[in-house]
PDB file of C-alpha atoms in Angstrom:
ATOM      1  CA  MET L   1     116.853  91.358 121.888  1.00 79.00           C
ATOM      2  CA  THR L   2     114.538  94.276 121.301  1.00 87.00           C
ATOM      3  CA  VAL L   3     114.573  96.617 118.318  1.00 91.00           C
ATOM      4  CA  ASP L   4     112.733  99.938 118.145  1.00 94.00           C
ATOM      5  CA  ARG L   5     112.098 100.571 114.449  1.00 96.00           C
ATOM      6  CA  CYS L   6     111.188 103.748 112.566  1.00 98.00           C
ATOM      7  CA  LEU L   7     110.677 103.907 108.791  1.00 98.00           C
ATOM      8  CA  LEU L   8     110.276 107.255 107.018  1.00 98.00           C
ATOM      9  CA  GLN L   9     109.971 107.767 103.263  1.00 98.00           C
ATOM     10  CA  ALA L  10     109.317 110.703 100.950  1.00 98.00           C
ATOM     11  CA  PRO L  11     109.054 110.805  97.140  1.00 97.00           C
ATOM     12  CA  LYS L  12     110.610 113.296  94.765  1.00 97.00           C
ATOM     13  CA  SER L  13     108.906 116.695  94.643  1.00 96.00           C
ATOM     14  CA  ARG L  14     105.568 116.730  92.838  1.00 91.00           C
ATOM     15  CA  MET L  15     105.518 112.933  92.754  1.00 93.00           C
ATOM     16  CA  ASP L  16     102.917 110.710  94.370  1.00 93.00           C
ATOM     17  CA  ALA L  17     104.149 108.504  97.204  1.00 91.00           C
ATOM     18  CA  SER L  18     103.037 105.435  95.239  1.00 90.00           C
ATOM     19  CA  ARG L  19     105.705 106.263  92.635  1.00 92.00           C
ATOM     20  CA  ILE L  20     108.630 106.047  95.037  1.00 96.00           C
ATOM     21  CA  GLU L  21     111.446 103.865  93.702  1.00 97.00           C
ATOM     22  CA  ASP L  22     113.004 103.103  97.106  1.00 98.00           C
ATOM     23  CA  ALA L  23     112.119 100.043  99.154  1.00 98.00           C
ATOM     24  CA  ALA L  24     112.553  98.983 102.769  1.00 98.00           C
ATOM     25  CA  ARG L  25     111.920  95.710 104.572  1.00 98.00           C
ATOM     26  CA  THR L  26     112.431  94.555 108.160  1.00 98.00           C
ATOM     27  CA  VAL L  27     112.260  91.396 110.215  1.00 95.00           C
ATOM     28  CA  LEU L  28     112.079  92.005 113.960  1.00 93.00           C
ATOM     29  CA  PRO L  29     112.264  89.478 116.812  1.00 86.00           C
ATOM     30  CA  ALA L  30     109.036  88.802 118.647  1.00 79.00           C
ATOM     31  CA  ALA L  31     108.737  90.251 122.143  1.00 72.00           C
ATOM     32  CA  GLY L  32     110.780  88.164 124.559  1.00 67.00           C
ATOM     33  CA  ASN L  33     112.412  86.261 121.707  1.00 72.00           C
ATOM     34  CA  SER L  34     116.182  86.089 121.270  1.00 73.00           C
ATOM     35  CA  GLY L  35     115.970  85.889 117.480  1.00 85.00           C
ATOM     36  CA  GLU L  36     117.679  88.127 114.950  1.00 93.00           C
ATOM     37  CA  ALA L  37     116.585  91.332 113.246  1.00 96.00           C
ATOM     38  CA  ARG L  38     117.024  92.233 109.576  1.00 98.00           C
ATOM     39  CA  LEU L  39     117.010  95.725 108.103  1.00 99.00           C
ATOM     40  CA  ILE L  40     116.992  96.256 104.326  1.00 99.00           C
ATOM     41  CA  VAL L  41     116.900  99.351 102.122  1.00 99.00           C
ATOM     42  CA  ALA L  42     117.082  99.352  98.329  1.00 98.00           C
ATOM     43  CA  ASP L  43     117.097 102.175  95.802  1.00 98.00           C
ATOM     44  CA  GLY L  44     115.831 101.609  92.269  1.00 97.00           C
ATOM     45  CA  SER L  45     117.856 103.465  89.642  1.00 94.00           C
ATOM     46  CA  SER L  46     115.942 106.428  88.220  1.00 88.00           C
ATOM     47  CA  GLY L  47     115.481 106.109  84.479  1.00 83.00           C
ATOM     48  CA  SER L  48     115.399 102.328  84.428  1.00 86.00           C
ATOM     49  CA  ALA L  49     112.038 100.689  83.760  1.00 90.00           C
ATOM     50  CA  GLY L  50     110.556  98.797  86.682  1.00 94.00           C
ATOM     51  CA  SER L  51     113.135 100.135  89.125  1.00 96.00           C
ATOM     52  CA  GLY L  52     110.727 100.476  92.044  1.00 97.00           C
ATOM     53  CA  TRP L  53     109.455  96.951  91.463  1.00 97.00           C
ATOM     54  CA  TRP L  54     113.026  95.644  91.349  1.00 98.00           C
ATOM     55  CA  ALA L  55     114.063  97.457  94.540  1.00 98.00           C
ATOM     56  CA  ASN L  56     111.094  95.915  96.339  1.00 98.00           C
ATOM     57  CA  ARG L  57     111.838  92.463  94.940  1.00 98.00           C
ATOM     58  CA  LEU L  58     115.500  92.612  95.999  1.00 98.00           C
ATOM     59  CA  ALA L  59     114.633  93.832  99.490  1.00 98.00           C
ATOM     60  CA  ARG L  60     111.973  91.154  99.905  1.00 98.00           C
ATOM     61  CA  GLU L  61     114.253  88.322  98.754  1.00 98.00           C
ATOM     62  CA  LEU L  62     117.162  89.421 100.961  1.00 98.00           C
ATOM     63  CA  CYS L  63     114.886  89.760 103.966  1.00 97.00           C
ATOM     64  CA  ALA L  64     113.811  86.115 103.543  1.00 97.00           C
ATOM     65  CA  ALA L  65     117.213  84.711 102.519  1.00 98.00           C
ATOM     66  CA  PRO L  66     119.426  82.315 104.491  1.00 97.00           C
ATOM     67  CA  GLY L  67     121.614  84.190 106.948  1.00 97.00           C
ATOM     68  CA  ARG L  68     124.790  83.456 105.001  1.00 98.00           C
ATOM     69  CA  ALA L  69     123.643  85.928 102.320  1.00 98.00           C
ATOM     70  CA  PHE L  70     124.762  88.682 104.714  1.00 98.00           C
ATOM     71  CA  TYR L  71     128.354  87.434 105.040  1.00 98.00           C
ATOM     72  CA  ASP L  72     129.044  85.305 101.951  1.00 98.00           C
ATOM     73  CA  ALA L  73     129.300  86.860  98.474  1.00 98.00           C
ATOM     74  CA  PRO L  74     128.180  83.770  96.474  1.00 98.00           C
ATOM     75  CA  ALA L  75     125.152  83.383  98.761  1.00 98.00           C
ATOM     76  CA  PHE L  76     124.205  87.016  98.160  1.00 98.00           C
ATOM     77  CA  ASP L  77     124.597  86.494  94.414  1.00 97.00           C
ATOM     78  CA  ASP L  78     122.187  83.551  94.687  1.00 97.00           C
ATOM     79  CA  VAL L  79     119.634  85.900  96.264  1.00 97.00           C
ATOM     80  CA  ALA L  80     120.001  88.412  93.430  1.00 97.00           C
ATOM     81  CA  THR L  81     119.760  85.656  90.820  1.00 95.00           C
ATOM     82  CA  THR L  82     116.611  84.248  92.419  1.00 96.00           C
ATOM     83  CA  ALA L  83     115.024  87.700  92.559  1.00 96.00           C
ATOM     84  CA  ALA L  84     115.789  88.253  88.865  1.00 96.00           C
ATOM     85  CA  LEU L  85     113.868  85.117  87.878  1.00 95.00           C
ATOM     86  CA  ARG L  86     110.654  87.122  88.300  1.00 94.00           C
ATOM     87  CA  TRP L  87     111.764  89.869  85.919  1.00 95.00           C
ATOM     88  CA  PRO L  88     110.760  88.226  82.584  1.00 95.00           C
ATOM     89  CA  GLY L  89     107.106  88.090  83.641  1.00 95.00           C
ATOM     90  CA  ARG L  90     107.190  91.689  84.810  1.00 94.00           C
ATOM     91  CA  GLN L  91     108.994  92.666  81.609  1.00 93.00           C
ATOM     92  CA  ARG L  92     106.283  91.129  79.431  1.00 93.00           C
ATOM     93  CA  ALA L  93     103.605  93.010  81.358  1.00 93.00           C
ATOM     94  CA  LEU L  94     105.449  96.308  80.916  1.00 91.00           C
ATOM     95  CA  LEU L  95     105.983  95.734  77.193  1.00 90.00           C
ATOM     96  CA  ALA L  96     102.296  94.937  76.748  1.00 90.00           C
ATOM     97  CA  GLY L  97     101.434  98.338  78.193  1.00 86.00           C
ATOM     98  CA  VAL L  98     103.563 100.334  75.744  1.00 85.00           C
ATOM     99  CA  PRO L  99     101.454 102.020  72.999  1.00 80.00           C
ATOM    100  CA  LYS L 100     102.000 100.427  69.603  1.00 74.00           C
ATOM    101  CA  SER L 101     102.431 103.742  67.813  1.00 68.00           C
ATOM    102  CA  SER L 102     104.086 106.380  69.926  1.00 67.00           C
ATOM    103  CA  VAL L 103     106.938 108.801  69.430  1.00 66.00           C
ATOM    104  CA  THR L 104     108.443 107.587  72.687  1.00 72.00           C
ATOM    105  CA  ALA L 105     107.560 103.921  72.262  1.00 81.00           C
ATOM    106  CA  TRP L 106     111.048 102.948  71.132  1.00 77.00           C
ATOM    107  CA  VAL L 107     112.555 104.649  74.193  1.00 82.00           C
ATOM    108  CA  ALA L 108     110.207 102.758  76.489  1.00 84.00           C
ATOM    109  CA  HIS L 109     110.950  99.476  74.723  1.00 85.00           C
ATOM    110  CA  ASP L 110     114.692 100.066  75.054  1.00 85.00           C
ATOM    111  CA  ARG L 111     114.451 100.805  78.777  1.00 88.00           C
ATOM    112  CA  ILE L 112     112.289  97.753  79.398  1.00 90.00           C
ATOM    113  CA  GLU L 113     114.561  95.490  77.363  1.00 89.00           C
ATOM    114  CA  LYS L 114     117.600  96.613  79.377  1.00 90.00           C
ATOM    115  CA  GLY L 115     115.829  95.911  82.642  1.00 92.00           C
ATOM    116  CA  PRO L 116     115.953  97.688  85.992  1.00 96.00           C
ATOM    117  CA  SER L 117     118.815  98.115  88.411  1.00 96.00           C
ATOM    118  CA  ALA L 118     119.049  99.014  92.086  1.00 97.00           C
ATOM    119  CA  THR L 119     121.405  99.475  94.986  1.00 97.00           C
ATOM    120  CA  VAL L 120     120.762  97.435  98.119  1.00 98.00           C
ATOM    121  CA  LEU L 121     121.972  97.376 101.718  1.00 98.00           C
ATOM    122  CA  GLY L 122     121.104  94.746 104.292  1.00 99.00           C
ATOM    123  CA  VAL L 123     122.016  94.610 107.986  1.00 98.00           C
ATOM    124  CA  ARG L 124     121.541  91.564 110.187  1.00 98.00           C
ATOM    125  CA  LEU L 125     121.505  92.070 113.974  1.00 97.00           C
ATOM    126  CA  LEU L 126     122.284  89.004 116.058  1.00 94.00           C
ATOM    127  CA  PRO L 127     122.172  88.464 119.831  1.00 90.00           C
ATOM    128  CA  HIS L 128     125.167  86.786 121.420  1.00 80.00           C
ATOM    129  CA  PRO L 129     124.555  83.181 122.457  1.00 66.00           C
ATOM    130  CA  ALA L 130     123.846  82.922 126.169  1.00 54.00           C
ATOM    131  CA  HIS L 131     127.082  81.019 126.774  1.00 40.00           C
ATOM    132  CA  ASP L 132     129.222  83.634 125.025  1.00 49.00           C
ATOM    133  CA  GLY L 133     128.741  86.640 127.224  1.00 49.00           C
ATOM    134  CA  GLY L 134     129.593  89.079 124.438  1.00 49.00           C
ATOM    135  CA  PRO L 135     132.207  91.833 124.298  1.00 51.00           C
ATOM    136  CA  ASP L 136     132.372  94.811 126.645  1.00 52.00           C
ATOM    137  CA  LEU L 137     128.728  94.939 127.653  1.00 53.00           C
ATOM    138  CA  PRO L 138     126.250  92.169 128.485  1.00 62.00           C
ATOM    139  CA  GLY L 139     123.141  91.909 126.406  1.00 74.00           C
ATOM    140  CA  GLY L 140     124.680  93.080 123.148  1.00 88.00           C
ATOM    141  CA  GLY L 141     125.466  91.170 119.999  1.00 92.00           C
ATOM    142  CA  THR L 142     126.972  91.233 116.544  1.00 95.00           C
ATOM    143  CA  TRP L 143     125.950  92.626 113.187  1.00 97.00           C
ATOM    144  CA  GLN L 144     126.625  91.684 109.590  1.00 98.00           C
ATOM    145  CA  ALA L 145     126.123  93.918 106.566  1.00 98.00           C
ATOM    146  CA  VAL L 146     126.015  93.290 102.829  1.00 98.00           C
ATOM    147  CA  SER L 147     125.934  96.166 100.377  1.00 98.00           C
ATOM    148  CA  VAL L 148     126.032  96.987  96.684  1.00 98.00           C
ATOM    149  CA  GLY L 149     125.910 100.680  95.827  1.00 96.00           C
ATOM    150  CA  ASP L 150     125.640 103.942  97.729  1.00 95.00           C
ATOM    151  CA  SER L 151     122.945 103.359 100.324  1.00 96.00           C
ATOM    152  CA  CYS L 152     124.574 103.867 103.729  1.00 97.00           C
ATOM    153  CA  MET L 153     124.488 102.591 107.301  1.00 97.00           C
ATOM    154  CA  PHE L 154     125.696 104.478 110.364  1.00 96.00           C
ATOM    155  CA  GLN L 155     125.999 102.832 113.781  1.00 97.00           C
ATOM    156  CA  VAL L 156     125.702 105.551 116.420  1.00 96.00           C
ATOM    157  CA  ARG L 157     126.559 105.216 120.102  1.00 96.00           C
ATOM    158  CA  ALA L 158     126.030 108.119 122.505  1.00 94.00           C
ATOM    159  CA  GLY L 159     125.707 110.483 119.553  1.00 91.00           C
ATOM    160  CA  GLN L 160     128.930 109.377 117.850  1.00 92.00           C
ATOM    161  CA  VAL L 161     129.413 107.180 114.784  1.00 92.00           C
ATOM    162  CA  VAL L 162     131.298 104.027 115.791  1.00 94.00           C
ATOM    163  CA  GLU L 163     130.946 102.100 112.507  1.00 95.00           C
ATOM    164  CA  SER L 164     129.559 102.800 109.065  1.00 94.00           C
ATOM    165  CA  VAL L 165     128.960 101.310 105.660  1.00 94.00           C
ATOM    166  CA  ALA L 166     129.266 104.442 103.578  1.00 87.00           C
ATOM    167  CA  VAL L 167     130.191 104.982  99.933  1.00 83.00           C
ATOM    168  CA  ARG L 168     130.537 108.465  98.456  1.00 80.00           C
ATOM    169  CA  THR L 169     130.020 108.206  94.727  1.00 80.00           C
ATOM    170  CA  ARG L 170     127.828 109.551  91.948  1.00 76.00           C
ATOM    171  CA  VAL L 171     128.231 106.346  89.934  1.00 84.00           C
ATOM    172  CA  PRO L 172     127.247 103.531  92.300  1.00 89.00           C
ATOM    173  CA  ARG L 173     127.512  99.863  91.553  1.00 95.00           C
ATOM    174  CA  VAL L 174     124.104  98.272  91.030  1.00 96.00           C
ATOM    175  CA  VAL L 175     122.378  94.899  90.987  1.00 97.00           C
ATOM    176  CA  ARG L 176     120.623  94.302  87.665  1.00 96.00           C
ATOM    177  CA  ALA L 177     117.527  92.248  86.942  1.00 95.00           C
ATOM    178  CA  GLY L 178     118.288  91.680  83.266  1.00 82.00           C
ATOM    179  CA  GLY L 179     121.135  91.669  80.783  1.00 73.00           C
ATOM    180  CA  ASP L 180     124.292  89.618  80.510  1.00 75.00           C
ATOM    181  CA  GLU L 181     126.458  91.540  82.977  1.00 80.00           C
ATOM    182  CA  GLU L 182     127.523  89.779  86.154  1.00 87.00           C
ATOM    183  CA  ASN L 183     126.457  91.455  89.360  1.00 90.00           C
ATOM    184  CA  PRO L 184     129.262  93.235  91.234  1.00 94.00           C
ATOM    185  CA  GLU L 185     130.875  91.724  94.293  1.00 96.00           C
ATOM    186  CA  PRO L 186     129.079  92.984  97.416  1.00 97.00           C
ATOM    187  CA  GLU L 187     130.819  94.772 100.245  1.00 97.00           C
ATOM    188  CA  LEU L 188     130.697  92.626 103.388  1.00 98.00           C
ATOM    189  CA  ARG L 189     131.135  94.079 106.877  1.00 97.00           C
ATOM    190  CA  ALA L 190     130.680  92.925 110.463  1.00 97.00           C
ATOM    191  CA  GLY L 191     130.866  94.360 113.957  1.00 96.00           C
ATOM    192  CA  HIS L 192     129.418  94.416 117.467  1.00 95.00           C
ATOM    193  CA  TRP L 193     126.469  96.318 118.873  1.00 96.00           C
ATOM    194  CA  HIS L 194     125.737  97.395 122.443  1.00 94.00           C
ATOM    195  CA  PRO L 195     122.366  98.094 124.058  1.00 93.00           C
ATOM    196  CA  GLY L 196     121.467 101.684 123.260  1.00 95.00           C
ATOM    197  CA  ASP L 197     123.179 101.692 119.863  1.00 97.00           C
ATOM    198  CA  VAL L 198     121.151 103.069 116.978  1.00 98.00           C
ATOM    199  CA  PHE L 199     121.492 101.963 113.352  1.00 98.00           C
ATOM    200  CA  TYR L 200     120.507 104.416 110.620  1.00 98.00           C
ATOM    201  CA  LEU L 201     120.069 102.965 107.128  1.00 98.00           C
ATOM    202  CA  MET L 202     119.318 105.389 104.309  1.00 98.00           C
ATOM    203  CA  THR L 203     119.314 105.770 100.556  1.00 98.00           C
ATOM    204  CA  ASP L 204     121.783 108.018  98.770  1.00 96.00           C
ATOM    205  CA  ALA L 205     120.208 111.483  98.934  1.00 96.00           C
ATOM    206  CA  LEU L 206     119.754 111.391 102.707  1.00 97.00           C
ATOM    207  CA  ALA L 207     123.206 109.824 103.090  1.00 96.00           C
ATOM    208  CA  ARG L 208     124.765 112.819 101.320  1.00 95.00           C
ATOM    209  CA  TRP L 209     122.802 115.115 103.638  1.00 96.00           C
ATOM    210  CA  CYS L 210     124.375 113.265 106.589  1.00 94.00           C
ATOM    211  CA  PHE L 211     127.855 113.545 105.079  1.00 91.00           C
ATOM    212  CA  ARG L 212     127.476 117.319 104.792  1.00 88.00           C
ATOM    213  CA  HIS L 213     126.578 117.594 108.470  1.00 85.00           C
ATOM    214  CA  THR L 214     129.216 115.199 109.803  1.00 77.00           C
ATOM    215  CA  ASP L 215     131.936 116.802 107.657  1.00 65.00           C
ATOM    216  CA  ASP L 216     131.131 120.107 109.377  1.00 66.00           C
ATOM    217  CA  ALA L 217     131.250 118.455 112.816  1.00 68.00           C
ATOM    218  CA  GLY L 218     127.462 118.425 112.927  1.00 74.00           C
ATOM    219  CA  ARG L 219     125.248 115.810 114.556  1.00 83.00           C
ATOM    220  CA  PRO L 220     122.509 114.915 112.081  1.00 94.00           C
ATOM    221  CA  TRP L 221     121.263 112.058 114.271  1.00 95.00           C
ATOM    222  CA  ALA L 222     119.420 114.437 116.595  1.00 93.00           C
ATOM    223  CA  ALA L 223     117.472 115.834 113.634  1.00 94.00           C
ATOM    224  CA  LEU L 224     116.624 112.347 112.369  1.00 97.00           C
ATOM    225  CA  ASP L 225     115.559 111.231 115.851  1.00 97.00           C
ATOM    226  CA  THR L 226     113.247 114.245 116.039  1.00 96.00           C
ATOM    227  CA  GLN L 227     111.609 113.220 112.760  1.00 97.00           C
ATOM    228  CA  CYS L 228     111.081 109.666 113.994  1.00 98.00           C
ATOM    229  CA  ALA L 229     109.487 111.016 117.165  1.00 97.00           C
ATOM    230  CA  ALA L 230     106.952 112.991 115.082  1.00 97.00           C
ATOM    231  CA  PRO L 231     106.757 111.219 111.699  1.00 97.00           C
ATOM    232  CA  SER L 232     103.794 113.241 110.432  1.00 96.00           C
ATOM    233  CA  GLY L 233     106.123 116.215 110.043  1.00 97.00           C
ATOM    234  CA  PHE L 234     108.644 114.371 107.881  1.00 97.00           C
ATOM    235  CA  PRO L 235     107.302 115.517 104.469  1.00 96.00           C
ATOM    236  CA  ALA L 236     107.450 119.169 105.559  1.00 96.00           C
ATOM    237  CA  TRP L 237     110.974 118.696 106.932  1.00 97.00           C
ATOM    238  CA  VAL L 238     112.114 117.130 103.651  1.00 98.00           C
ATOM    239  CA  GLN L 239     110.654 120.015 101.664  1.00 97.00           C
ATOM    240  CA  ASP L 240     112.314 122.544 103.971  1.00 97.00           C
ATOM    241  CA  GLN L 241     115.721 120.892 103.568  1.00 96.00           C
ATOM    242  CA  ARG L 242     115.274 120.806  99.797  1.00 97.00           C
ATOM    243  CA  SER L 243     114.327 124.476  99.673  1.00 97.00           C
ATOM    244  CA  ARG L 244     117.507 125.284 101.613  1.00 95.00           C
ATOM    245  CA  GLY L 245     119.542 123.412  99.006  1.00 95.00           C
ATOM    246  CA  VAL L 246     121.003 120.927 101.492  1.00 94.00           C
ATOM    247  CA  LEU L 247     118.924 117.881 100.500  1.00 96.00           C
ATOM    248  CA  GLU L 248     118.749 116.650  96.925  1.00 96.00           C
ATOM    249  CA  ASP L 249     115.369 116.215  95.247  1.00 97.00           C
ATOM    250  CA  ASP L 250     115.293 112.441  95.143  1.00 97.00           C
ATOM    251  CA  ASP L 251     113.342 109.662  96.804  1.00 98.00           C
ATOM    252  CA  ILE L 252     114.200 109.526 100.506  1.00 98.00           C
ATOM    253  CA  THR L 253     114.229 106.496 102.775  1.00 98.00           C
ATOM    254  CA  LEU L 254     115.326 106.378 106.421  1.00 99.00           C
ATOM    255  CA  LEU L 255     115.218 103.148 108.418  1.00 99.00           C
ATOM    256  CA  ARG L 256     116.197 103.705 112.050  1.00 99.00           C
ATOM    257  CA  ALA L 257     116.645 100.841 114.512  1.00 98.00           C
ATOM    258  CA  GLY L 258     117.427 101.311 118.188  1.00 96.00           C
ATOM    259  CA  CYS L 259     118.870  98.222 119.884  1.00 93.00           C
ATOM    260  CA  GLY L 260     117.748  97.053 123.310  1.00 88.00           C
ATOM    261  CA  PRO L 261     119.257  94.310 125.479  1.00 81.00           C
ATOM    262  CA  CYS L 262     118.894  90.651 124.618  1.00 69.00           C
TER     263      CYS L 262
END
């Protein structure tokens, strides 16, 4: 299978790109290889210490995890637990950097002690085995998705959404690196893809932008495709959408993957 990937990110206004708290990771099959592809986006919770680090850690661990983590809840929980094992070391480093005498020191200590949290969404694209033939169209395959929180996935075929993993909420479930709370059960989904299908994975602010357009019978995919075709203009486009009041001022991540035949 072939996968045409585009990754676009933008930080909050007046923030340096290095401070972005979103993360994205991909695994793509080598040219001529029938292997799988993996697409991951994660969104560190604003206001939690180390959230960008935690989003990156979660995305990295899920990208390298056994395939069952995308369709089996206990296996996904194992991934989150393994990722959290690195938090104590990061926590100590953050605590060491807090000034000893500061008006805000106790706030920083409290945030660090509680640990970071993040939403995460992973999609696994699989080619059909050669003996299977696949549904409807040759050269397609299946997909699996695992999700905690409000990052979204839209599967688009000929300009129309055929499947989605989409949660509309202002209080998303999150995966935590520290604390005694158990992680929430992930949402697990599966489906089929055809050659020419496009998968759009995005964090919450851009997802809400898409909802606004689709609710009004709009087709946001054309606008996103235009940005992927000329990625240097993405920061200006984000700022324009924010100034119009249709895109929230939050970190933005778009991971677009166009599927070619196996």
